[in-house]
mmCIF file of C-alpha atoms and ligand atoms in Angstrom:
data_model
loop_
_atom_site.group_PDB
_atom_site.id
_atom_site.type_symbol
_atom_site.label_atom_id
_atom_site.label_comp_id
_atom_site.label_asym_id
_atom_site.label_seq_id
_atom_site.Cartn_x
_atom_site.Cartn_y
_atom_site.Cartn_z
ATOM 1 C CA UNK A 1 0.000 0.000 0.000
ATOM 2 C CA UNK A 2 1.388 3.399 -0.976
ATOM 3 C CA UNK A 3 2.060 6.063 1.697
ATOM 4 C CA UNK A 4 -0.657 8.163 0.047
ATOM 5 C CA UNK A 5 -3.289 5.449 0.534
ATOM 6 C CA UNK A 6 -2.179 4.854 4.114
ATOM 7 C CA UNK A 7 -2.611 8.544 4.784
ATOM 8 C CA UNK A 8 -6.146 8.512 3.275
ATOM 9 C CA UNK A 9 -7.135 5.538 5.409
ATOM 10 C CA UNK A 10 -5.954 7.358 8.523
ATOM 11 C CA UNK A 11 -7.874 10.529 7.735
ATOM 12 C CA UNK A 12 -11.153 8.772 6.868
ATOM 13 C CA UNK A 13 -14.313 10.305 5.385
ATOM 14 C CA UNK A 14 -15.151 13.866 6.519
ATOM 15 C CA UNK A 15 -18.212 12.817 8.547
ATOM 16 C CA UNK A 16 -16.075 10.344 10.505
ATOM 17 C CA UNK A 17 -13.627 13.100 11.334
ATOM 18 C CA UNK A 18 -16.414 15.413 12.479
ATOM 19 C CA UNK A 19 -17.848 12.651 14.656
ATOM 20 C CA UNK A 20 -14.433 11.868 16.110
ATOM 21 C CA UNK A 21 -13.844 15.521 16.985
ATOM 22 C CA UNK A 22 -17.228 15.731 18.738
ATOM 23 C CA UNK A 23 -16.572 12.575 20.737
ATOM 24 C CA UNK A 24 -13.088 13.740 21.644
ATOM 25 C CA UNK A 25 -14.406 17.102 22.865
ATOM 26 C CA UNK A 26 -17.013 15.400 25.063
ATOM 27 C CA UNK A 27 -14.481 12.908 26.367
ATOM 28 C CA UNK A 28 -11.872 15.569 27.193
ATOM 29 C CA UNK A 29 -14.405 17.859 28.882
ATOM 30 C CA UNK A 30 -15.842 14.930 30.835
ATOM 31 C CA UNK A 31 -12.413 14.188 32.332
ATOM 32 C CA UNK A 32 -11.793 17.712 33.665
ATOM 33 C CA UNK A 33 -12.185 16.870 37.342
ATOM 34 C CA UNK A 34 -10.823 20.305 38.337
ATOM 35 C CA UNK A 35 -14.252 21.642 37.288
ATOM 36 C CA UNK A 36 -15.852 19.754 40.188
ATOM 37 C CA UNK A 37 -14.794 22.219 42.868
ATOM 38 C CA UNK A 38 -16.411 25.321 41.271
ATOM 39 C CA UNK A 39 -19.308 23.077 40.210
ATOM 40 C CA UNK A 40 -20.062 21.913 43.736
ATOM 41 C CA UNK A 41 -19.684 25.449 45.077
ATOM 42 C CA UNK A 42 -22.227 26.687 42.567
ATOM 43 C CA UNK A 43 -24.552 23.785 43.360
ATOM 44 C CA UNK A 44 -24.339 24.480 47.102
ATOM 45 C CA UNK A 45 -24.973 28.196 46.582
ATOM 46 C CA UNK A 46 -28.055 27.377 44.489
ATOM 47 C CA UNK A 47 -29.312 24.824 46.987
ATOM 48 C CA UNK A 48 -28.824 27.284 49.844
ATOM 49 C CA UNK A 49 -30.630 30.083 47.989
ATOM 50 C CA UNK A 50 -33.609 27.837 47.126
ATOM 51 C CA UNK A 51 -33.795 26.396 50.660
ATOM 52 C CA UNK A 52 -33.683 29.911 52.147
ATOM 53 C CA UNK A 53 -36.832 30.764 50.157
ATOM 54 C CA UNK A 54 -38.724 27.804 51.710
ATOM 55 C CA UNK A 55 -41.927 26.837 49.889
ATOM 56 C CA UNK A 56 -41.485 29.615 47.332
ATOM 57 C CA UNK A 57 -38.049 28.220 46.465
ATOM 58 C CA UNK A 58 -39.521 24.745 45.964
ATOM 59 C CA UNK A 59 -42.331 26.073 43.774
ATOM 60 C CA UNK A 60 -39.840 28.107 41.737
ATOM 61 C CA UNK A 61 -37.590 25.085 41.299
ATOM 62 C CA UNK A 62 -40.557 22.939 40.190
ATOM 63 C CA UNK A 63 -41.608 25.652 37.753
ATOM 64 C CA UNK A 64 -38.100 25.880 36.257
ATOM 65 C CA UNK A 65 -37.648 22.095 35.995
ATOM 66 C CA UNK A 66 -40.959 21.760 34.121
ATOM 67 C CA UNK A 67 -42.531 19.430 36.692
ATOM 68 C CA UNK A 68 -45.898 21.092 36.013
ATOM 69 C CA UNK A 69 -45.446 20.422 32.279
ATOM 70 C CA UNK A 70 -44.438 16.758 32.527
ATOM 71 C CA UNK A 71 -41.390 17.653 30.390
ATOM 72 C CA UNK A 72 -38.143 19.543 31.035
ATOM 73 C CA UNK A 73 -38.742 23.273 30.467
ATOM 74 C CA UNK A 74 -35.165 24.161 29.464
ATOM 75 C CA UNK A 75 -35.237 22.816 25.865
ATOM 76 C CA UNK A 76 -38.412 24.795 25.164
ATOM 77 C CA UNK A 77 -37.017 28.052 26.556
ATOM 78 C CA UNK A 78 -33.694 27.663 24.727
ATOM 79 C CA UNK A 79 -35.464 28.032 21.380
ATOM 80 C CA UNK A 80 -36.252 31.695 22.215
ATOM 81 C CA UNK A 81 -32.722 33.177 22.488
ATOM 82 C CA UNK A 82 -31.389 30.977 19.694
ATOM 83 C CA UNK A 83 -34.168 32.078 17.343
ATOM 84 C CA UNK A 84 -33.976 35.743 18.346
ATOM 85 C CA UNK A 85 -30.222 35.953 17.830
ATOM 86 C CA UNK A 86 -30.462 34.019 14.543
ATOM 87 C CA UNK A 87 -32.986 36.656 13.419
ATOM 88 C CA UNK A 88 -30.500 39.358 14.469
ATOM 89 C CA UNK A 89 -27.754 37.819 12.348
ATOM 90 C CA UNK A 90 -30.142 37.476 9.379
ATOM 91 C CA UNK A 91 -31.251 41.120 9.687
ATOM 92 C CA UNK A 92 -27.614 42.225 9.932
ATOM 93 C CA UNK A 93 -26.832 40.406 6.680
ATOM 94 C CA UNK A 94 -29.910 41.929 5.009
ATOM 95 C CA UNK A 95 -28.894 45.392 6.219
ATOM 96 C CA UNK A 96 -25.637 45.065 4.254
ATOM 97 C CA UNK A 97 -27.675 45.027 1.030
ATOM 98 C CA UNK A 98 -28.659 48.345 -0.560
ATOM 99 C CA UNK A 99 -31.832 50.055 0.749
ATOM 100 C CA UNK A 100 -33.836 49.907 4.054
ATOM 101 C CA UNK A 101 -30.677 49.723 6.199
ATOM 102 C CA UNK A 102 -32.015 51.860 9.028
ATOM 103 C CA UNK A 103 -35.224 49.829 9.472
ATOM 104 C CA UNK A 104 -33.324 46.554 9.399
ATOM 105 C CA UNK A 105 -30.749 47.853 11.855
ATOM 106 C CA UNK A 106 -33.490 48.922 14.242
ATOM 107 C CA UNK A 107 -35.146 45.511 13.868
ATOM 108 C CA UNK A 108 -31.898 43.664 14.604
ATOM 109 C CA UNK A 109 -31.403 45.692 17.780
ATOM 110 C CA UNK A 110 -34.919 44.741 18.933
ATOM 111 C CA UNK A 111 -34.420 41.019 18.219
ATOM 112 C CA UNK A 112 -31.040 41.141 19.957
ATOM 113 C CA UNK A 113 -32.682 42.672 23.049
ATOM 114 C CA UNK A 114 -35.262 39.865 23.027
ATOM 115 C CA UNK A 115 -32.420 37.357 22.670
ATOM 116 C CA UNK A 116 -30.588 38.775 25.700
ATOM 117 C CA UNK A 117 -33.683 38.597 27.935
ATOM 118 C CA UNK A 118 -34.501 35.091 26.693
ATOM 119 C CA UNK A 119 -30.879 34.012 27.325
ATOM 120 C CA UNK A 120 -31.304 34.930 30.981
ATOM 121 C CA UNK A 121 -34.494 32.841 31.171
ATOM 122 C CA UNK A 122 -32.728 29.902 29.475
ATOM 123 C CA UNK A 123 -29.791 30.198 31.881
ATOM 124 C CA UNK A 124 -32.145 30.097 34.871
ATOM 125 C CA UNK A 125 -33.876 26.908 33.739
ATOM 126 C CA UNK A 126 -30.578 25.337 32.666
ATOM 127 C CA UNK A 127 -28.709 25.912 35.908
ATOM 128 C CA UNK A 128 -31.701 24.617 37.879
ATOM 129 C CA UNK A 129 -31.526 21.323 35.939
ATOM 130 C CA UNK A 130 -27.713 21.199 35.975
ATOM 131 C CA UNK A 131 -27.463 21.258 39.795
ATOM 132 C CA UNK A 132 -28.582 17.590 39.946
ATOM 133 C CA UNK A 133 -26.145 16.255 37.348
ATOM 134 C CA UNK A 134 -22.955 14.386 38.161
ATOM 135 C CA UNK A 135 -19.483 13.563 36.813
ATOM 136 C CA UNK A 136 -19.222 13.886 33.012
ATOM 137 C CA UNK A 137 -22.658 15.519 32.641
ATOM 138 C CA UNK A 138 -21.839 18.008 35.396
ATOM 139 C CA UNK A 139 -18.517 19.020 33.804
ATOM 140 C CA UNK A 140 -19.891 19.276 30.265
ATOM 141 C CA UNK A 141 -22.889 21.185 31.622
ATOM 142 C CA UNK A 142 -20.636 23.654 33.402
ATOM 143 C CA UNK A 143 -18.692 24.379 30.197
ATOM 144 C CA UNK A 144 -21.996 24.653 28.287
ATOM 145 C CA UNK A 145 -23.195 27.261 30.799
ATOM 146 C CA UNK A 146 -19.872 29.163 30.766
ATOM 147 C CA UNK A 147 -19.923 29.381 26.942
ATOM 148 C CA UNK A 148 -23.494 30.668 27.050
ATOM 149 C CA UNK A 149 -22.477 33.280 29.624
ATOM 150 C CA UNK A 150 -19.672 34.496 27.323
ATOM 151 C CA UNK A 151 -22.075 34.586 24.356
ATOM 152 C CA UNK A 152 -24.644 36.561 26.355
ATOM 153 C CA UNK A 153 -21.949 39.044 27.444
ATOM 154 C CA UNK A 154 -21.083 39.565 23.763
ATOM 155 C CA UNK A 155 -24.778 40.120 22.962
ATOM 156 C CA UNK A 156 -24.998 42.758 25.696
ATOM 157 C CA UNK A 157 -21.840 44.423 24.353
ATOM 158 C CA UNK A 158 -23.285 44.304 20.840
ATOM 159 C CA UNK A 159 -26.593 45.822 21.956
ATOM 160 C CA UNK A 160 -24.760 48.628 23.746
ATOM 161 C CA UNK A 161 -22.514 49.301 20.731
ATOM 162 C CA UNK A 162 -25.491 49.428 18.372
ATOM 163 C CA UNK A 163 -27.277 51.839 20.674
ATOM 164 C CA UNK A 164 -24.258 54.140 20.628
ATOM 165 C CA UNK A 165 -24.039 54.063 16.849
ATOM 166 C CA UNK A 166 -21.041 51.690 16.663
ATOM 167 C CA UNK A 167 -22.939 49.394 14.350
ATOM 168 C CA UNK A 168 -20.076 47.478 12.728
ATOM 169 C CA UNK A 169 -18.531 46.615 16.105
ATOM 170 C CA UNK A 170 -21.958 45.595 17.368
ATOM 171 C CA UNK A 171 -22.550 43.294 14.393
ATOM 172 C CA UNK A 172 -19.142 41.682 14.866
ATOM 173 C CA UNK A 173 -19.776 41.055 18.592
ATOM 174 C CA UNK A 174 -23.188 39.447 18.043
ATOM 175 C CA UNK A 175 -21.863 37.301 15.161
ATOM 176 C CA UNK A 176 -19.047 36.080 17.412
ATOM 177 C CA UNK A 177 -21.544 35.425 20.204
ATOM 178 C CA UNK A 178 -23.755 33.430 17.847
ATOM 179 C CA UNK A 179 -20.792 31.230 16.887
ATOM 180 C CA UNK A 180 -20.197 30.530 20.573
ATOM 181 C CA UNK A 181 -23.923 29.822 21.076
ATOM 182 C CA UNK A 182 -23.800 27.262 18.241
ATOM 183 C CA UNK A 183 -20.772 25.486 19.794
ATOM 184 C CA UNK A 184 -22.468 25.549 23.176
ATOM 185 C CA UNK A 185 -25.646 24.172 21.557
ATOM 186 C CA UNK A 186 -23.646 21.131 20.474
ATOM 187 C CA UNK A 187 -22.687 20.504 24.088
ATOM 188 C CA UNK A 188 -26.274 21.088 25.257
ATOM 189 C CA UNK A 189 -27.629 18.594 22.730
ATOM 190 C CA UNK A 190 -24.938 16.092 23.717
ATOM 191 C CA UNK A 191 -26.006 16.402 27.338
ATOM 192 C CA UNK A 192 -29.469 15.218 26.328
ATOM 193 C CA UNK A 193 -28.897 12.817 23.432
ATOM 194 C CA UNK A 194 -25.555 11.299 24.506
ATOM 195 C CA UNK A 195 -25.533 11.608 28.278
ATOM 196 C CA UNK A 196 -29.276 11.313 28.904
ATOM 197 C CA UNK A 197 -29.789 14.471 30.999
ATOM 198 C CA UNK A 198 -33.527 15.266 31.067
ATOM 199 C CA UNK A 199 -34.439 11.945 29.436
ATOM 200 C CA UNK A 200 -36.954 9.686 31.220
ATOM 201 C CA UNK A 201 -34.736 7.094 32.926
ATOM 202 C CA UNK A 202 -37.499 4.897 34.350
ATOM 203 C CA UNK A 203 -36.728 2.158 31.822
ATOM 204 C CA UNK A 204 -39.111 -0.227 30.067
ATOM 205 C CA UNK A 205 -42.728 -0.602 31.290
ATOM 206 C CA UNK A 206 -44.518 -3.854 31.988
ATOM 207 C CA UNK A 207 -47.358 -3.352 29.536
ATOM 208 C CA UNK A 208 -48.949 -6.689 28.713
ATOM 209 C CA UNK A 209 -49.840 -9.237 31.330
ATOM 210 C CA UNK A 210 -52.417 -10.649 33.709
ATOM 211 C CA UNK A 211 -52.648 -10.644 37.486
ATOM 212 C CA UNK A 212 -49.312 -12.137 38.544
ATOM 213 C CA UNK A 213 -48.524 -13.375 42.063
ATOM 214 C CA UNK A 214 -45.223 -11.755 43.088
ATOM 215 C CA UNK A 215 -44.713 -11.836 46.851
ATOM 216 C CA UNK A 216 -46.253 -13.233 50.014
ATOM 217 C CA UNK A 217 -48.088 -10.404 51.769
ATOM 218 C CA UNK A 218 -46.347 -11.233 55.053
ATOM 219 C CA UNK A 219 -42.940 -10.654 53.410
ATOM 220 C CA UNK A 220 -43.681 -6.971 52.733
ATOM 221 C CA UNK A 221 -43.164 -4.861 55.827
ATOM 222 C CA UNK A 222 -43.758 -1.142 56.225
ATOM 223 C CA UNK A 223 -40.615 0.884 55.449
ATOM 224 C CA UNK A 224 -38.938 -2.036 53.676
ATOM 225 C CA UNK A 225 -39.666 -1.884 49.943
ATOM 226 C CA UNK A 226 -39.051 -5.075 47.978
ATOM 227 C CA UNK A 227 -37.802 -5.461 44.427
ATOM 228 C CA UNK A 228 -39.620 -8.083 42.350
ATOM 229 C CA UNK A 229 -39.786 -8.953 38.648
ATOM 230 C CA UNK A 230 -42.783 -9.367 36.393
ATOM 231 C CA UNK A 231 -42.597 -10.079 32.680
ATOM 232 C CA UNK A 232 -38.830 -9.491 32.868
ATOM 233 C CA UNK A 233 -39.357 -5.953 34.213
ATOM 234 C CA UNK A 234 -38.177 -4.838 37.657
ATOM 235 C CA UNK A 235 -40.882 -3.490 40.001
ATOM 236 C CA UNK A 236 -40.857 -2.265 43.582
ATOM 237 C CA UNK A 237 -43.554 -3.122 46.113
ATOM 238 C CA UNK A 238 -44.105 -0.837 49.101
ATOM 239 C CA UNK A 239 -46.529 -0.631 51.991
ATOM 240 C CA UNK A 240 -48.386 2.592 52.669
ATOM 241 C CA UNK A 241 -50.422 1.806 55.765
ATOM 242 C CA UNK A 242 -52.797 -1.003 54.779
ATOM 243 C CA UNK A 243 -52.223 -0.393 51.082
ATOM 244 C CA UNK A 244 -49.677 -2.065 48.821
ATOM 245 C CA UNK A 245 -48.134 -0.012 46.018
ATOM 246 C CA UNK A 246 -46.379 -1.345 42.930
ATOM 247 C CA UNK A 247 -44.166 1.036 40.931
ATOM 248 C CA UNK A 248 -41.288 0.942 38.439
ATOM 249 C CA UNK A 249 -37.881 0.224 39.943
ATOM 250 C CA UNK A 250 -36.065 3.305 38.555
ATOM 251 C CA UNK A 251 -36.689 7.004 39.173
ATOM 252 C CA UNK A 252 -37.500 8.806 35.884
ATOM 253 C CA UNK A 253 -35.079 11.626 36.766
ATOM 254 C CA UNK A 254 -31.715 9.840 36.827
ATOM 255 C CA UNK A 255 -32.584 6.214 37.433
ATOM 256 C CA UNK A 256 -32.199 6.045 41.229
ATOM 257 C CA UNK A 257 -33.260 2.669 42.702
ATOM 258 C CA UNK A 258 -36.749 3.246 44.069
ATOM 259 C CA UNK A 259 -36.249 0.236 46.358
ATOM 260 C CA UNK A 260 -34.140 2.650 48.464
ATOM 261 C CA UNK A 261 -36.975 5.203 48.551
ATOM 262 C CA UNK A 262 -39.654 5.667 51.166
ATOM 263 C CA UNK A 263 -43.216 6.863 51.757
ATOM 264 C CA UNK A 264 -43.555 10.247 53.451
ATOM 265 C CA UNK A 265 -46.957 11.825 54.102
ATOM 266 C CA UNK A 266 -48.555 9.719 51.390
ATOM 267 C CA UNK A 267 -45.890 10.543 48.791
ATOM 268 C CA UNK A 268 -43.169 8.289 47.427
ATOM 269 C CA UNK A 269 -39.750 9.941 47.838
ATOM 270 C CA UNK A 270 -36.749 9.242 45.560
ATOM 271 C CA UNK A 271 -33.560 8.534 47.543
ATOM 272 C CA UNK A 272 -31.194 10.576 45.362
ATOM 273 C CA UNK A 273 -32.612 14.063 44.789
ATOM 274 C CA UNK A 274 -35.857 13.958 46.720
ATOM 275 C CA UNK A 275 -38.382 13.948 43.871
ATOM 276 C CA UNK A 276 -41.827 13.106 45.224
ATOM 277 C CA UNK A 277 -44.417 11.044 43.390
ATOM 278 C CA UNK A 278 -48.099 10.341 43.956
ATOM 279 C CA UNK A 279 -47.938 6.564 44.524
ATOM 280 C CA UNK A 280 -51.385 6.005 42.994
ATOM 281 C CA UNK A 281 -50.954 7.923 39.743
ATOM 282 C CA UNK A 282 -47.153 8.130 39.562
ATOM 283 C CA UNK A 283 -47.410 11.861 38.810
ATOM 284 C CA UNK A 284 -44.565 14.070 40.005
ATOM 285 C CA UNK A 285 -45.486 16.146 43.037
ATOM 286 C CA UNK A 286 -42.030 17.696 43.435
ATOM 287 C CA UNK A 287 -39.056 17.779 41.023
ATOM 288 C CA UNK A 288 -36.422 17.572 39.790
ATOM 289 C CA UNK A 289 -38.177 14.654 38.035
ATOM 290 C CA UNK A 290 -40.599 15.722 35.319
ATOM 291 C CA UNK A 291 -41.759 12.377 33.884
ATOM 292 C CA UNK A 292 -44.149 10.203 35.929
ATOM 293 C CA UNK A 293 -43.148 7.024 37.722
ATOM 294 C CA UNK A 294 -44.713 3.860 36.242
ATOM 295 C CA UNK A 295 -47.456 2.526 38.547
ATOM 296 C CA UNK A 296 -49.272 -0.824 38.504
ATOM 297 C CA UNK A 297 -52.449 -2.317 39.898
ATOM 298 C CA UNK A 298 -52.181 -4.506 42.990
ATOM 299 C CA UNK A 299 -54.438 -6.866 44.918
ATOM 300 C CA UNK A 300 -54.060 -9.550 47.568
ATOM 301 C CA UNK A 301 -55.320 -13.065 46.983
ATOM 302 C CA UNK A 302 -54.829 -15.870 49.502
ATOM 303 C CA UNK A 303 -52.081 -13.960 51.310
ATOM 304 C CA UNK A 304 -50.148 -13.200 48.090
ATOM 305 C CA UNK A 305 -49.585 -9.812 46.499
ATOM 306 C CA UNK A 306 -50.641 -9.878 42.857
ATOM 307 C CA UNK A 307 -49.792 -7.163 40.327
ATOM 308 C CA UNK A 308 -50.864 -6.438 36.778
ATOM 309 C CA UNK A 309 -50.116 -3.680 34.251
ATOM 310 C CA UNK A 310 -52.457 -0.688 34.271
ATOM 311 C CA UNK A 311 -52.975 2.444 36.294
ATOM 312 C CA UNK A 312 -54.209 1.883 39.843
ATOM 313 C CA UNK A 313 -57.778 3.061 40.118
ATOM 314 C CA UNK A 314 -57.729 4.390 43.682
ATOM 315 C CA UNK A 315 -57.600 2.210 46.753
ATOM 316 C CA UNK A 316 -54.800 -0.278 46.569
ATOM 317 C CA UNK A 317 -54.175 -3.923 47.398
ATOM 318 C CA UNK A 318 -55.599 -4.366 50.862
ATOM 319 C CA UNK A 319 -59.166 -4.060 49.593
ATOM 320 C CA UNK A 320 -58.614 -6.608 46.895
ATOM 321 C CA UNK A 321 -60.421 -4.177 44.561
ATOM 322 C CA UNK A 322 -59.372 -3.323 41.068
ATOM 323 C CA UNK A 323 -60.187 -6.367 39.006
HETATM 324 S S1 LIG B 401 -32.858 10.251 40.572
HETATM 325 FE FE1 LIG B 401 -32.995 12.377 40.886
HETATM 326 S S2 LIG B 401 -34.890 12.624 41.890
HETATM 327 FE FE2 LIG B 401 -34.745 10.501 41.558
#
C-alpha cells in the first residue's frame, strides 16, 4: 500500500472526522475533574438560595424544571434566544444590502434585546436542571453554561454598541456570540442525546400481562420496599399503611433505585434528589423529576400480592379491589 493510501485511510471520510472531533471534545471535557470544585460550590450556593426561600423556592424550582409540564422546560425556553439571535444575524446580513438599512438595523437591535432577555431565562432553567447532574454531565454542563455566559456578554456588548451608533462593532460582537452559542448548543444537545440528561430514565414498562402473584403479603413490611420482577421488568412493592403499592424500579429523573426510597406523608420519595411522586398515579409532586413514575395495579389473593399492568384506580391492594 502506498504512503498516500495509508494517509487517506488514517484521515477517513469527513463525517467520521467530524464525529471523532465531537466525541473527543465530550471525552476531554468529561475528564476535567478540576471543574468539580467550582461546580459543587455553585450547586451548594443554588441549593442554599432555594432552601432559604422555603416553599417559594420549591415552587420556583418545580416551575423551572418543568414538573408542572411533565417535560423539562429548558429545551423549550432555549429556542427563544437561539431564534432571536439568529434573526439578528439574518437582519444584519440583510442590512448590508442596498436600501432599508435603518429599518433593518433597528429591527436587529430589537431582536437582539429579546435574545438577551430570553438568554437569561434559558440560563435560569438550565442551571436549575444542571445542579442535579454528576461527573461527566456536570462538567460538560458547566462548560456549556460558561460558553453561554460568554455569548450573552457579547450580545450585551453588541446591543450597547449598536445603541451608541457603533454598528459594525456591534454586528461583529453578536456574530461572534452566535458562533459561541452554536458550539455551546452542540454541548447542550450532547447532554441530552448522549448523556441522557432530562431523558426519562425509568426504563421499560410492563405493559402486557395478567394478574401475577409476586410476593407473600407477610414478606412486605412497612418501610422495607421489595424489588420483584414481572414479565422481565423490575418493580418495587411498598406498603403505605394497609395499602400495597407497585411502581417501576427506577426514578425517571436519573434512574435512582426506588427500592431505596420511602413513603412520606402519602408521597413516594426518591432517595437521590428527593423527587416526590403520587404513589397512585405516579405523577410528580415535586421535582427535579418531570416524567411520571410507572405505577401498577395490585391486589391480595390468599395472602399473596398480585400485580398487573395498568394504572391503579384508587384504593390499593388491601381491599382486593381493582379487578
Ligand atoms: S434520581 Fe434524581 S430525583 Fe430521583
